[in-house]
mmCIF file of C-alpha atoms in Angstrom:
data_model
loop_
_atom_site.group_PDB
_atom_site.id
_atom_site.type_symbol
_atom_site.label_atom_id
_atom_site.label_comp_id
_atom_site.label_asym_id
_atom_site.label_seq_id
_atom_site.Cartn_x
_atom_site.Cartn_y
_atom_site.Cartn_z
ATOM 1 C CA UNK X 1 0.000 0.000 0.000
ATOM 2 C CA UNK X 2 0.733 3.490 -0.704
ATOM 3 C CA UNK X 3 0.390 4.904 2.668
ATOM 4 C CA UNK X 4 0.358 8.650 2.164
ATOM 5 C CA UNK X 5 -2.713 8.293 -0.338
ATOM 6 C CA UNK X 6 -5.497 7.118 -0.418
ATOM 7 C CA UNK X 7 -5.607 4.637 -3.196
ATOM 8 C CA UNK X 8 -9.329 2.541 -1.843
ATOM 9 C CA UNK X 9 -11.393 6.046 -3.505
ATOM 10 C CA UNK X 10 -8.806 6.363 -6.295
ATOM 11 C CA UNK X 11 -8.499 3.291 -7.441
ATOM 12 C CA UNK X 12 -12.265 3.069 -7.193
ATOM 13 C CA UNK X 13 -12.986 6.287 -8.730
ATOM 14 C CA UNK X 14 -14.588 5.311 -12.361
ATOM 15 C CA UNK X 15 -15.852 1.903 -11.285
ATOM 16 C CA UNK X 16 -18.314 1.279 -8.333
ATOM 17 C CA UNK X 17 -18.769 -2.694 -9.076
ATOM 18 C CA UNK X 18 -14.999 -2.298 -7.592
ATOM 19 C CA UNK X 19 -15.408 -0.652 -4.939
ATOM 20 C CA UNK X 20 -18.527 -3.030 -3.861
ATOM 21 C CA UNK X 21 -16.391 -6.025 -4.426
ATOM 22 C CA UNK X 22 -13.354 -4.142 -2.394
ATOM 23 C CA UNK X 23 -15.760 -3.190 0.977
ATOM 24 C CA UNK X 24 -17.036 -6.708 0.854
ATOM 25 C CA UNK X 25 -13.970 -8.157 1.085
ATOM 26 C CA UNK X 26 -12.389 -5.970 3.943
ATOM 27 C CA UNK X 27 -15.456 -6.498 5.502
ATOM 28 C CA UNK X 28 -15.577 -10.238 5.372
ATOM 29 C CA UNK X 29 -11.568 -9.947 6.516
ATOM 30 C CA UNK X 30 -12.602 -8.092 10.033
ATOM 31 C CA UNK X 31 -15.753 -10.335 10.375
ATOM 32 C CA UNK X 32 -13.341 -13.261 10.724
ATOM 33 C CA UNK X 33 -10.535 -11.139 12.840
ATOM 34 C CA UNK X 34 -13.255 -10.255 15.238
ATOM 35 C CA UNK X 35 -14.675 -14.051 15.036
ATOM 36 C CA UNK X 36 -10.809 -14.393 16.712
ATOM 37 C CA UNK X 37 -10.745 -11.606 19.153
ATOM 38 C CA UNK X 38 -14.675 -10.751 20.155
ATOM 39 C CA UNK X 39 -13.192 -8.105 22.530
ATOM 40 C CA UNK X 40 -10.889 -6.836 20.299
ATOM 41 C CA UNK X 41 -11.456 -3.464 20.486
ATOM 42 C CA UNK X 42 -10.315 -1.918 17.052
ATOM 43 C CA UNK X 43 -11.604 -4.854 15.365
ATOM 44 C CA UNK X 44 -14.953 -3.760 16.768
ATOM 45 C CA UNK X 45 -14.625 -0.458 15.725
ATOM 46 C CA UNK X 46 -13.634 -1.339 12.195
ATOM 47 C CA UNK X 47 -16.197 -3.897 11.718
ATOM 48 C CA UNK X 48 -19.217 -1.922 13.200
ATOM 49 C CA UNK X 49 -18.209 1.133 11.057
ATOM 50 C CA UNK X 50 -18.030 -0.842 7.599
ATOM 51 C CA UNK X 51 -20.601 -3.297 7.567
ATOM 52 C CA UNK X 52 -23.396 -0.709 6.938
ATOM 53 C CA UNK X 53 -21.745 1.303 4.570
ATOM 54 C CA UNK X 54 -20.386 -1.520 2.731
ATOM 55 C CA UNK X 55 -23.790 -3.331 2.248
ATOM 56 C CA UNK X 56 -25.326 0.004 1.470
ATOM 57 C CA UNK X 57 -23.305 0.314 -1.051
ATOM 58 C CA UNK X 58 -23.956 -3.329 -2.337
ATOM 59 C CA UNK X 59 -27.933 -2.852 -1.617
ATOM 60 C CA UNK X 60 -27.614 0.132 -4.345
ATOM 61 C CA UNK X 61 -25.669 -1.507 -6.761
ATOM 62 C CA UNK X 62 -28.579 -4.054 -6.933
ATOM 63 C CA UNK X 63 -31.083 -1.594 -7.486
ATOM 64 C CA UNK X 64 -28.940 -0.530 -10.426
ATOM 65 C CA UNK X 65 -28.560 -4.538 -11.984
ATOM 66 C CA UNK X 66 -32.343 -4.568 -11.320
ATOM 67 C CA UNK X 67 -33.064 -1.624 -13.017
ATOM 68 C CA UNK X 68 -31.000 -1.979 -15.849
ATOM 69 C CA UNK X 69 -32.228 -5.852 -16.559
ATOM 70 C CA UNK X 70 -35.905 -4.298 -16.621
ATOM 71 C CA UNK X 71 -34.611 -1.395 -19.350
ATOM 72 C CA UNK X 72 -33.336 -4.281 -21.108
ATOM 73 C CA UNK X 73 -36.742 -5.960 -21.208
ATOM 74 C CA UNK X 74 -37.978 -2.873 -22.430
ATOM 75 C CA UNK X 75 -36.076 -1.785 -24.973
ATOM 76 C CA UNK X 76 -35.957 -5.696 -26.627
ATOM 77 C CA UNK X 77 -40.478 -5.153 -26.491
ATOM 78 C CA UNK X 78 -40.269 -1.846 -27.790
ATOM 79 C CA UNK X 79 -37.607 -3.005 -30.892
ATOM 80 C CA UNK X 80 -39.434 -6.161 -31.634
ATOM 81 C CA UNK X 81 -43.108 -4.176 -31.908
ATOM 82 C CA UNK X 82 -40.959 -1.270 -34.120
ATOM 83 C CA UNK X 83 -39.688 -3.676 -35.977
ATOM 84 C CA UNK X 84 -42.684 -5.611 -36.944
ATOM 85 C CA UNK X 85 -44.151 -1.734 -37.951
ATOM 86 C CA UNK X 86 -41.217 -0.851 -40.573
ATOM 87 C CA UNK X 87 -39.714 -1.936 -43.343
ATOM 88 C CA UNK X 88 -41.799 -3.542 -46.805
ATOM 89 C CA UNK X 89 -43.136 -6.017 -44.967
ATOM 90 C CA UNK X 90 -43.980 -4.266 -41.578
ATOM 91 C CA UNK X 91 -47.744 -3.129 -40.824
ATOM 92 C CA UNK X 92 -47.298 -0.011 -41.629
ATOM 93 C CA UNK X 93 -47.191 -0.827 -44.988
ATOM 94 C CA UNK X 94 -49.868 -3.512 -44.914
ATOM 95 C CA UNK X 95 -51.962 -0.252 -43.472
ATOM 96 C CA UNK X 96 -51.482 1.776 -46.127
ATOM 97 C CA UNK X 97 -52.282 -0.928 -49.087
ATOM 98 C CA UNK X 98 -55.669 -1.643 -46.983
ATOM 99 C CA UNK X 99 -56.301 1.950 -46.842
ATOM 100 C CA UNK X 100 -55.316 2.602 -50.300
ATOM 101 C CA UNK X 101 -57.900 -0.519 -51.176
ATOM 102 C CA UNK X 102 -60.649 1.491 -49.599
ATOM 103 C CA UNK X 103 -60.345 5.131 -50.505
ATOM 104 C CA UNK X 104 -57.015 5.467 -53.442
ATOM 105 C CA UNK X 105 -59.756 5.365 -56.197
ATOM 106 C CA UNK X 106 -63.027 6.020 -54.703
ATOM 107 C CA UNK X 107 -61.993 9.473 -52.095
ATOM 108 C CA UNK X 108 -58.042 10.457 -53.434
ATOM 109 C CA UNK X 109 -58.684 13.456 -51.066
ATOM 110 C CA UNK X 110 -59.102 10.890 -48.004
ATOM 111 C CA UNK X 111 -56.256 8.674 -48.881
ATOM 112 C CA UNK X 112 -54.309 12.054 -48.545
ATOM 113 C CA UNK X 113 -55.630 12.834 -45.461
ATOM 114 C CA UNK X 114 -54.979 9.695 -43.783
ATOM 115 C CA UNK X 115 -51.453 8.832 -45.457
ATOM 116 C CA UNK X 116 -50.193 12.735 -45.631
ATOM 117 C CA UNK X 117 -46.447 12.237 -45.482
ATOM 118 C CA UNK X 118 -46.917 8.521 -46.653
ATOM 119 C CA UNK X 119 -44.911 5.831 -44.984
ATOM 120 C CA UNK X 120 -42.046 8.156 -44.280
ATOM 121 C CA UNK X 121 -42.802 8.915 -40.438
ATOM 122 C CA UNK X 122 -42.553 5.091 -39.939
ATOM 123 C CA UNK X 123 -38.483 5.065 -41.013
ATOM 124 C CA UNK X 124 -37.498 7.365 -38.175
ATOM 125 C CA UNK X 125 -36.229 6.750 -34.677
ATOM 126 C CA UNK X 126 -38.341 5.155 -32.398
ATOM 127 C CA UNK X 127 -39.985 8.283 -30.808
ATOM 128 C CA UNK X 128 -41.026 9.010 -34.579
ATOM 129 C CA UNK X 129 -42.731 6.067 -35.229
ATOM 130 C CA UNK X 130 -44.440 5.863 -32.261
ATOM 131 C CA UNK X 131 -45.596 9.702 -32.805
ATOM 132 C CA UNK X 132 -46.283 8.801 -36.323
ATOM 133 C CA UNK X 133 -48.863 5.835 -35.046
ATOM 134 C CA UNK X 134 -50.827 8.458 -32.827
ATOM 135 C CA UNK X 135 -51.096 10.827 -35.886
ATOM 136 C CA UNK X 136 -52.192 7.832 -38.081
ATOM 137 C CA UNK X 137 -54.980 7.035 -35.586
ATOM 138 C CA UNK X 138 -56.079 10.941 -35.227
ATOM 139 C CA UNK X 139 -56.060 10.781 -39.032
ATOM 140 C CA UNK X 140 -58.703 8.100 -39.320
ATOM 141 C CA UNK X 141 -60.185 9.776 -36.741
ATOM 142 C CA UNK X 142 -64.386 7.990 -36.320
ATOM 143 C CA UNK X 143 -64.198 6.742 -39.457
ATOM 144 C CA UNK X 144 -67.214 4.560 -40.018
ATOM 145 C CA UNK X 145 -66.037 2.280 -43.140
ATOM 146 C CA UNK X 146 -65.529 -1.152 -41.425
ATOM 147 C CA UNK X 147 -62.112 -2.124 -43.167
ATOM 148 C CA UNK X 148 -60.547 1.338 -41.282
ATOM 149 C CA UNK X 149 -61.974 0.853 -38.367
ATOM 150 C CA UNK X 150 -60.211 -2.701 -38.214
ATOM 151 C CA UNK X 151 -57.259 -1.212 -39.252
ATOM 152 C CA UNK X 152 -57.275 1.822 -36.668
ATOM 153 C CA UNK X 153 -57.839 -0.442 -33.927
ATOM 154 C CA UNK X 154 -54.458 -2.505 -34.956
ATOM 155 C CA UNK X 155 -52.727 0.579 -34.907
ATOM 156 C CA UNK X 156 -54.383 1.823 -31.613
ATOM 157 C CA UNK X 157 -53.541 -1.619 -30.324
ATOM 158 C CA UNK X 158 -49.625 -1.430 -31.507
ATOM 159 C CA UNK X 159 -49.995 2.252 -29.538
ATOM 160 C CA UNK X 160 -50.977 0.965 -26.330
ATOM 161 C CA UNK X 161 -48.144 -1.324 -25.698
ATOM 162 C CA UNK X 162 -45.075 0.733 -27.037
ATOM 163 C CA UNK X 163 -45.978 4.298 -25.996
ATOM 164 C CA UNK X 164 -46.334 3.242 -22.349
ATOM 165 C CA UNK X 165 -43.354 0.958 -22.836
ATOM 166 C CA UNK X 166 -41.283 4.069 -23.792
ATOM 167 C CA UNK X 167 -42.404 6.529 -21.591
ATOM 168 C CA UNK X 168 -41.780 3.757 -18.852
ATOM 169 C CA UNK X 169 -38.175 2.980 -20.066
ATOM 170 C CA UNK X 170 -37.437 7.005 -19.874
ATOM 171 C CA UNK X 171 -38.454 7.244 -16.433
ATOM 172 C CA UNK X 172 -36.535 3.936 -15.786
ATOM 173 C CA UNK X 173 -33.236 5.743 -17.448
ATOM 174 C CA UNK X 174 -33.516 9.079 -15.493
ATOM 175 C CA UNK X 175 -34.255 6.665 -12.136
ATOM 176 C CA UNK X 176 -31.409 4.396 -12.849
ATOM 177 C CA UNK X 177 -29.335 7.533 -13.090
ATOM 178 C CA UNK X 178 -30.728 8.773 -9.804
ATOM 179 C CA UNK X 179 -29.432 5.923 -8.460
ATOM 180 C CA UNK X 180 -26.318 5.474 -10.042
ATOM 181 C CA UNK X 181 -25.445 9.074 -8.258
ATOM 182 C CA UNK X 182 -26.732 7.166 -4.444
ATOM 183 C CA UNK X 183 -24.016 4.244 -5.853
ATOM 184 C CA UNK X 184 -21.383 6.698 -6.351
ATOM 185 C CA UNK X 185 -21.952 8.401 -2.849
ATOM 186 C CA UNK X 186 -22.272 4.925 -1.065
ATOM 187 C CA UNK X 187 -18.809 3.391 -2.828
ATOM 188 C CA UNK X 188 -16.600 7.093 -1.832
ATOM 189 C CA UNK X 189 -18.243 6.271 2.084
ATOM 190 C CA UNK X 190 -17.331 2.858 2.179
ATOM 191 C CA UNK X 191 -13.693 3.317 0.544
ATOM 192 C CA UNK X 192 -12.995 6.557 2.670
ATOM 193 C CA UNK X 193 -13.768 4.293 5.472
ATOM 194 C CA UNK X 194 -11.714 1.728 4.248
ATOM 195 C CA UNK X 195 -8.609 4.462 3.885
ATOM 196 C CA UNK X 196 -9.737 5.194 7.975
ATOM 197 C CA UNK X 197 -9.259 1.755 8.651
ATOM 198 C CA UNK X 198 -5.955 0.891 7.460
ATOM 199 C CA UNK X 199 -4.801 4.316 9.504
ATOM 200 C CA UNK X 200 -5.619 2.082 12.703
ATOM 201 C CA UNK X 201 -4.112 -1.824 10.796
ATOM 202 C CA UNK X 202 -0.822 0.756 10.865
ATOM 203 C CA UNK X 203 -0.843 1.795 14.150
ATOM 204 C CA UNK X 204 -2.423 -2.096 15.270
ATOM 205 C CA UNK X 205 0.479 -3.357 13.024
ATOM 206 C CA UNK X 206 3.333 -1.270 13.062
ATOM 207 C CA UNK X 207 6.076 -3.483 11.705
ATOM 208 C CA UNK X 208 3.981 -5.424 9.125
ATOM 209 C CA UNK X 209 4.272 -8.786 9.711
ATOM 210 C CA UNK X 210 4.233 -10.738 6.637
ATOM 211 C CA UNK X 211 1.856 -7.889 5.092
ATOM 212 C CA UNK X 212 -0.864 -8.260 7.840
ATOM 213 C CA UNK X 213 -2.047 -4.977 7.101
ATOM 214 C CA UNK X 214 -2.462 -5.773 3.556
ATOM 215 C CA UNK X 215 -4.275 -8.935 4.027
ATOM 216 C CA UNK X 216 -7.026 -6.913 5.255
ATOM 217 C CA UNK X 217 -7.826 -5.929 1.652
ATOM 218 C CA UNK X 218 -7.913 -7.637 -1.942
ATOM 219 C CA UNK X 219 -5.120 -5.909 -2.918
ATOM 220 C CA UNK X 220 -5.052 -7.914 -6.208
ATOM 221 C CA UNK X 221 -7.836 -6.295 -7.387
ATOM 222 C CA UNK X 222 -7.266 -2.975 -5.841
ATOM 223 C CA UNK X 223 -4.394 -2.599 -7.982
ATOM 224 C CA UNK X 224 -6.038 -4.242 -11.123
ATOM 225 C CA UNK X 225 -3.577 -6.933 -11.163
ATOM 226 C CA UNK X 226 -6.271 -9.754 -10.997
ATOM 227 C CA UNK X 227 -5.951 -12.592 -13.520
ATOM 228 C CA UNK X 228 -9.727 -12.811 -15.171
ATOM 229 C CA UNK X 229 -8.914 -15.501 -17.559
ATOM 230 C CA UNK X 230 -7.728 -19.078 -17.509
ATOM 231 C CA UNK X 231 -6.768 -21.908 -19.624
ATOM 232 C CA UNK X 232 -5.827 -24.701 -17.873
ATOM 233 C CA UNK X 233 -5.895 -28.365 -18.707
ATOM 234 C CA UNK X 234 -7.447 -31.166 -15.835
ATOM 235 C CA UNK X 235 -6.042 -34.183 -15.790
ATOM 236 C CA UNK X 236 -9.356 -37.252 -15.322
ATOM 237 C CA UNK X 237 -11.759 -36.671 -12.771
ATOM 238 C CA UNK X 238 -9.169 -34.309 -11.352
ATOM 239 C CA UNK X 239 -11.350 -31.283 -8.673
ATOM 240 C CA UNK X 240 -8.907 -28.190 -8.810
ATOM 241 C CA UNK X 241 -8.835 -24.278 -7.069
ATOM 242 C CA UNK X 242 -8.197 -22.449 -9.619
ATOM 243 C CA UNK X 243 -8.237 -19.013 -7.693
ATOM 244 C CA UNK X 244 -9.668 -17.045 -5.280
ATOM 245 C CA UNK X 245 -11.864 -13.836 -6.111
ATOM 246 C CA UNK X 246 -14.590 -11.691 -4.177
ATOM 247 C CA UNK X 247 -17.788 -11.944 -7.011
ATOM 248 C CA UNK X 248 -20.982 -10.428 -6.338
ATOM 249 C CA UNK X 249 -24.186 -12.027 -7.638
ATOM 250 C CA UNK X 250 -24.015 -9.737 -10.907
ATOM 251 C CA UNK X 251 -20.613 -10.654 -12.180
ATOM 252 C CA UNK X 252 -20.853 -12.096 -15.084
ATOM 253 C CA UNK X 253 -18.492 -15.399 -16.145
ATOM 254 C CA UNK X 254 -17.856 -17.451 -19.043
ATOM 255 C CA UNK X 255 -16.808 -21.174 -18.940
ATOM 256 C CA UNK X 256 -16.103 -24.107 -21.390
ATOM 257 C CA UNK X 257 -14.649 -27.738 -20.814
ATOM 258 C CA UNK X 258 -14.046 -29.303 -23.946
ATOM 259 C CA UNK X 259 -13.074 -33.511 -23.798
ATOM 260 C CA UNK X 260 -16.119 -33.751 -21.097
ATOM 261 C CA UNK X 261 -18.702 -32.869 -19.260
ATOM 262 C CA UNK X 262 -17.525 -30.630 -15.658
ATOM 263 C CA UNK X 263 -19.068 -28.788 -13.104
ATOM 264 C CA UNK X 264 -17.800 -25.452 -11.405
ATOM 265 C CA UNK X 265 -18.307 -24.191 -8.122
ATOM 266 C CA UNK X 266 -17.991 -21.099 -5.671
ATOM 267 C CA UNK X 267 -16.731 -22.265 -2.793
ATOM 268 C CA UNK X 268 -15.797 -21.663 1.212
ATOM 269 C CA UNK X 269 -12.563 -23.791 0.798
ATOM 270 C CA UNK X 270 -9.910 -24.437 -1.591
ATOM 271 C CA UNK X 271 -11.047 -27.194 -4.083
ATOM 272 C CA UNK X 272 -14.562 -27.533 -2.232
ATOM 273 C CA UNK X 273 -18.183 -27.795 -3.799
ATOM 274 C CA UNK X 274 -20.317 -26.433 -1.051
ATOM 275 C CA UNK X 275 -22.252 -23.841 -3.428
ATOM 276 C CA UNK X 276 -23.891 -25.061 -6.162
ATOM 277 C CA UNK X 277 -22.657 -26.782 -8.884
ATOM 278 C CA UNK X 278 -22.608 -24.697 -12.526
ATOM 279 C CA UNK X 279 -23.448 -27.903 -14.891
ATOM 280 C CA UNK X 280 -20.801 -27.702 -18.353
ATOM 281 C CA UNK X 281 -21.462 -29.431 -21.013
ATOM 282 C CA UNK X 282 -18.504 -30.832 -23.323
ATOM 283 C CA UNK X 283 -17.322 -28.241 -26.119
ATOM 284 C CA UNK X 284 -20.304 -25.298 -25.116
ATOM 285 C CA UNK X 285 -19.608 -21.927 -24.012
ATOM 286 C CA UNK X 286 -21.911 -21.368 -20.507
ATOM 287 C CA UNK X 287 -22.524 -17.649 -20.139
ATOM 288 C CA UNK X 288 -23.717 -16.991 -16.669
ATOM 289 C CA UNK X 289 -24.040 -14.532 -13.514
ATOM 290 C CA UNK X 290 -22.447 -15.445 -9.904
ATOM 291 C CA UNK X 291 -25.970 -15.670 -8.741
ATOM 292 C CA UNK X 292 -25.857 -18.945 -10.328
ATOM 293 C CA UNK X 293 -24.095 -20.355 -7.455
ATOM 294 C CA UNK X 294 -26.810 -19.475 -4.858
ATOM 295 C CA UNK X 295 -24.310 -18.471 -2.271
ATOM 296 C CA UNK X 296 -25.318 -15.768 0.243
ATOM 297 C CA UNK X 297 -21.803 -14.627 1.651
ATOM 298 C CA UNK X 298 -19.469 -13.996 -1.046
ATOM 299 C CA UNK X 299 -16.876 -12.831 1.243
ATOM 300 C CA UNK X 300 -16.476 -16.381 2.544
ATOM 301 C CA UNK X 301 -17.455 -18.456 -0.980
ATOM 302 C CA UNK X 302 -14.034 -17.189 -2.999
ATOM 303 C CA UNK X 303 -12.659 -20.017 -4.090
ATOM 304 C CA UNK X 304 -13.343 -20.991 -7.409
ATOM 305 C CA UNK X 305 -13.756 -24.610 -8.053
ATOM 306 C CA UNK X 306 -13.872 -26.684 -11.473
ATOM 307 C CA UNK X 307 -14.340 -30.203 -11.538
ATOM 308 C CA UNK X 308 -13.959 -33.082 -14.336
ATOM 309 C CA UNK X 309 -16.138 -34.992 -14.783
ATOM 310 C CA UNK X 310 -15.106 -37.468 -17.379
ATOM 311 C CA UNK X 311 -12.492 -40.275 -17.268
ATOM 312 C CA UNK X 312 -9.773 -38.660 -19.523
ATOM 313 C CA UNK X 313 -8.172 -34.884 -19.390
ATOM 314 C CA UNK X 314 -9.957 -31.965 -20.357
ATOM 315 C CA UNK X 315 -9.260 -28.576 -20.794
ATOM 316 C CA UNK X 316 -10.704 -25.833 -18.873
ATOM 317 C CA UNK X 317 -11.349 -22.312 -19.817
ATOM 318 C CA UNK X 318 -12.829 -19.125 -17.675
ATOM 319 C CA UNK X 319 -13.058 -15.706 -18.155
ATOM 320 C CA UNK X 320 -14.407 -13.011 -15.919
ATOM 321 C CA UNK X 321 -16.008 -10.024 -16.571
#
């Protein structure tokens, strides 16, 4: 550590995830040096005076996953419905041709009326098309001719679902940001606090024992030096710790065993299965989140675990993030 400055806020500046991921591990450290010595009286004080901040900080940044997997949801409804409205095939063309069957020949000046600026409107951004669908229903208007009221209720119907879908998704955005500002806040609290804490490890410690100050901390990934990726070969049947890292349920991981089927897990120990097991199929990449482990306390479950499961080697790759 770089004692005269305090690298926890900036190291942590431009990513929060990090910061999270730093607080629960210093947390998780004192947890188990006050499990030691109860009546410790620093550890106390340390402990006590992270915990909150650092699972405010991780209570946020779950809001934010949350809120970004339901934009997500969102935007993939509101692209599919756009989608099916544009283009030469879309229903806004199909529209038009009906309409044009009904009033091209017989009432020119209606056609017009209805289809002013043709099908251009519907090959703008999204907020154009879906104006462009409330104009197109206002320009049918009560029309009594059974073929357009059939078609204005299809377009009414197509206006229902994505208007409130995008006004929804902007409030979402402007919330998410809202709390992407509380994240920010939270992570400078709990690393400031983190910066306090080491100011007492240096008096607690003064002559360092084999880094005893520094074990208090991932200092691996406070300095960015973490390996994320693997490629590793397992001899048969062979269970192997591969590495230890502090994951939250969010992080994201990608895995393939190719010569056999495996498992992976997130565990308390080194080369232990006590989460659960993350199935891999011979030769597939598995995309998946650390959630997939079902662990609760990912302080304690850090070791990660692969397993082979067939009787000759395999080889074994893993990249986080």
């Amino acid at each position: 550590l770089k004692y005269g400055s305090d690298e926890f806020s900036s190291q942590t500046e431009d990513s929060d995830e990090k910061a999270v991921l730093l607080g629960n591990f210093h947390t998780r450290r004192l947890k188990l040096a006050l499990d030691a010595e109860p009546l410790d009286p620093d550890f106390i004080l340390m402990y006590n005076r992270s915990k909150p901040l650092s699972e405010d900080a991780q209570k946020i940044l779950d809001k934010v996953y949350n809120k970004m997997s339901v934009q997500v949801g969102q935007t993939e409804t509101i692209n599919r419905r756009l989608k099916a409205i544009k283009g030469e095939e879309g229903l806004a063309h199909n529209w038009r041709d009906r309409t044009s069957a009904v009033y091209a020949k017989s009432n020119p000046g209606r056609m017009l009326a209805i289809w002013s600026r043709g099908l251009k409107p519907f090959r703008g951004t999204k907020d154009k098309v879906i104006s462009a669908l409330n104009v197109l229903s206002l320009n049918i208007g009560a029309d009594t001719n059974p073929q357009m009221i059939a078609i204005k209720a299809e377009i009414d119907a197509e206006y229902a679902i994505i208007n409130p879908g995008r006004e929804l998704q902007r409030d979402d955005i402007d919330t998410t940001q809202d709390t992407y500002d509380t994240l920010h806040t939270a992570c400078r609290l709990s690393m400031k606090m983190e910066y306090r804490n080491e100011g007492l490890l240096m008096n607690k410690y003064p002559y360092n024992e084999n880094n005893i100050q520094e074990s208090f901390h991932d200092m691996e990934l406070l300095h960015g030096k973490q390996q994320t990726k693997w490629d590793i070969g397992l001899a048969p049947l062979e269970t192997k710790d591969i590495g230890q890292r502090t994951l939250i349920a969010q992080s994201k991981l990608r895995a393939k065993v190719t010569g056999g089927d495996g498992m992976m897990y997130l565990a308390s120990t080194p080369g232990g299965i006590d989460s659960i097991g993350v199935p891999l199929a011979d030769g597939v990449e598995n995309k998946f989140t650390a959630a997939a482990f079902h662990v609760t306390d990912y302080g304690l479950h850090r070791h990660i675990t692969v397993v082979n499961g067939a009787n000759n080697p395999v080889r074994f790759n893993l990249n986080l993030g």
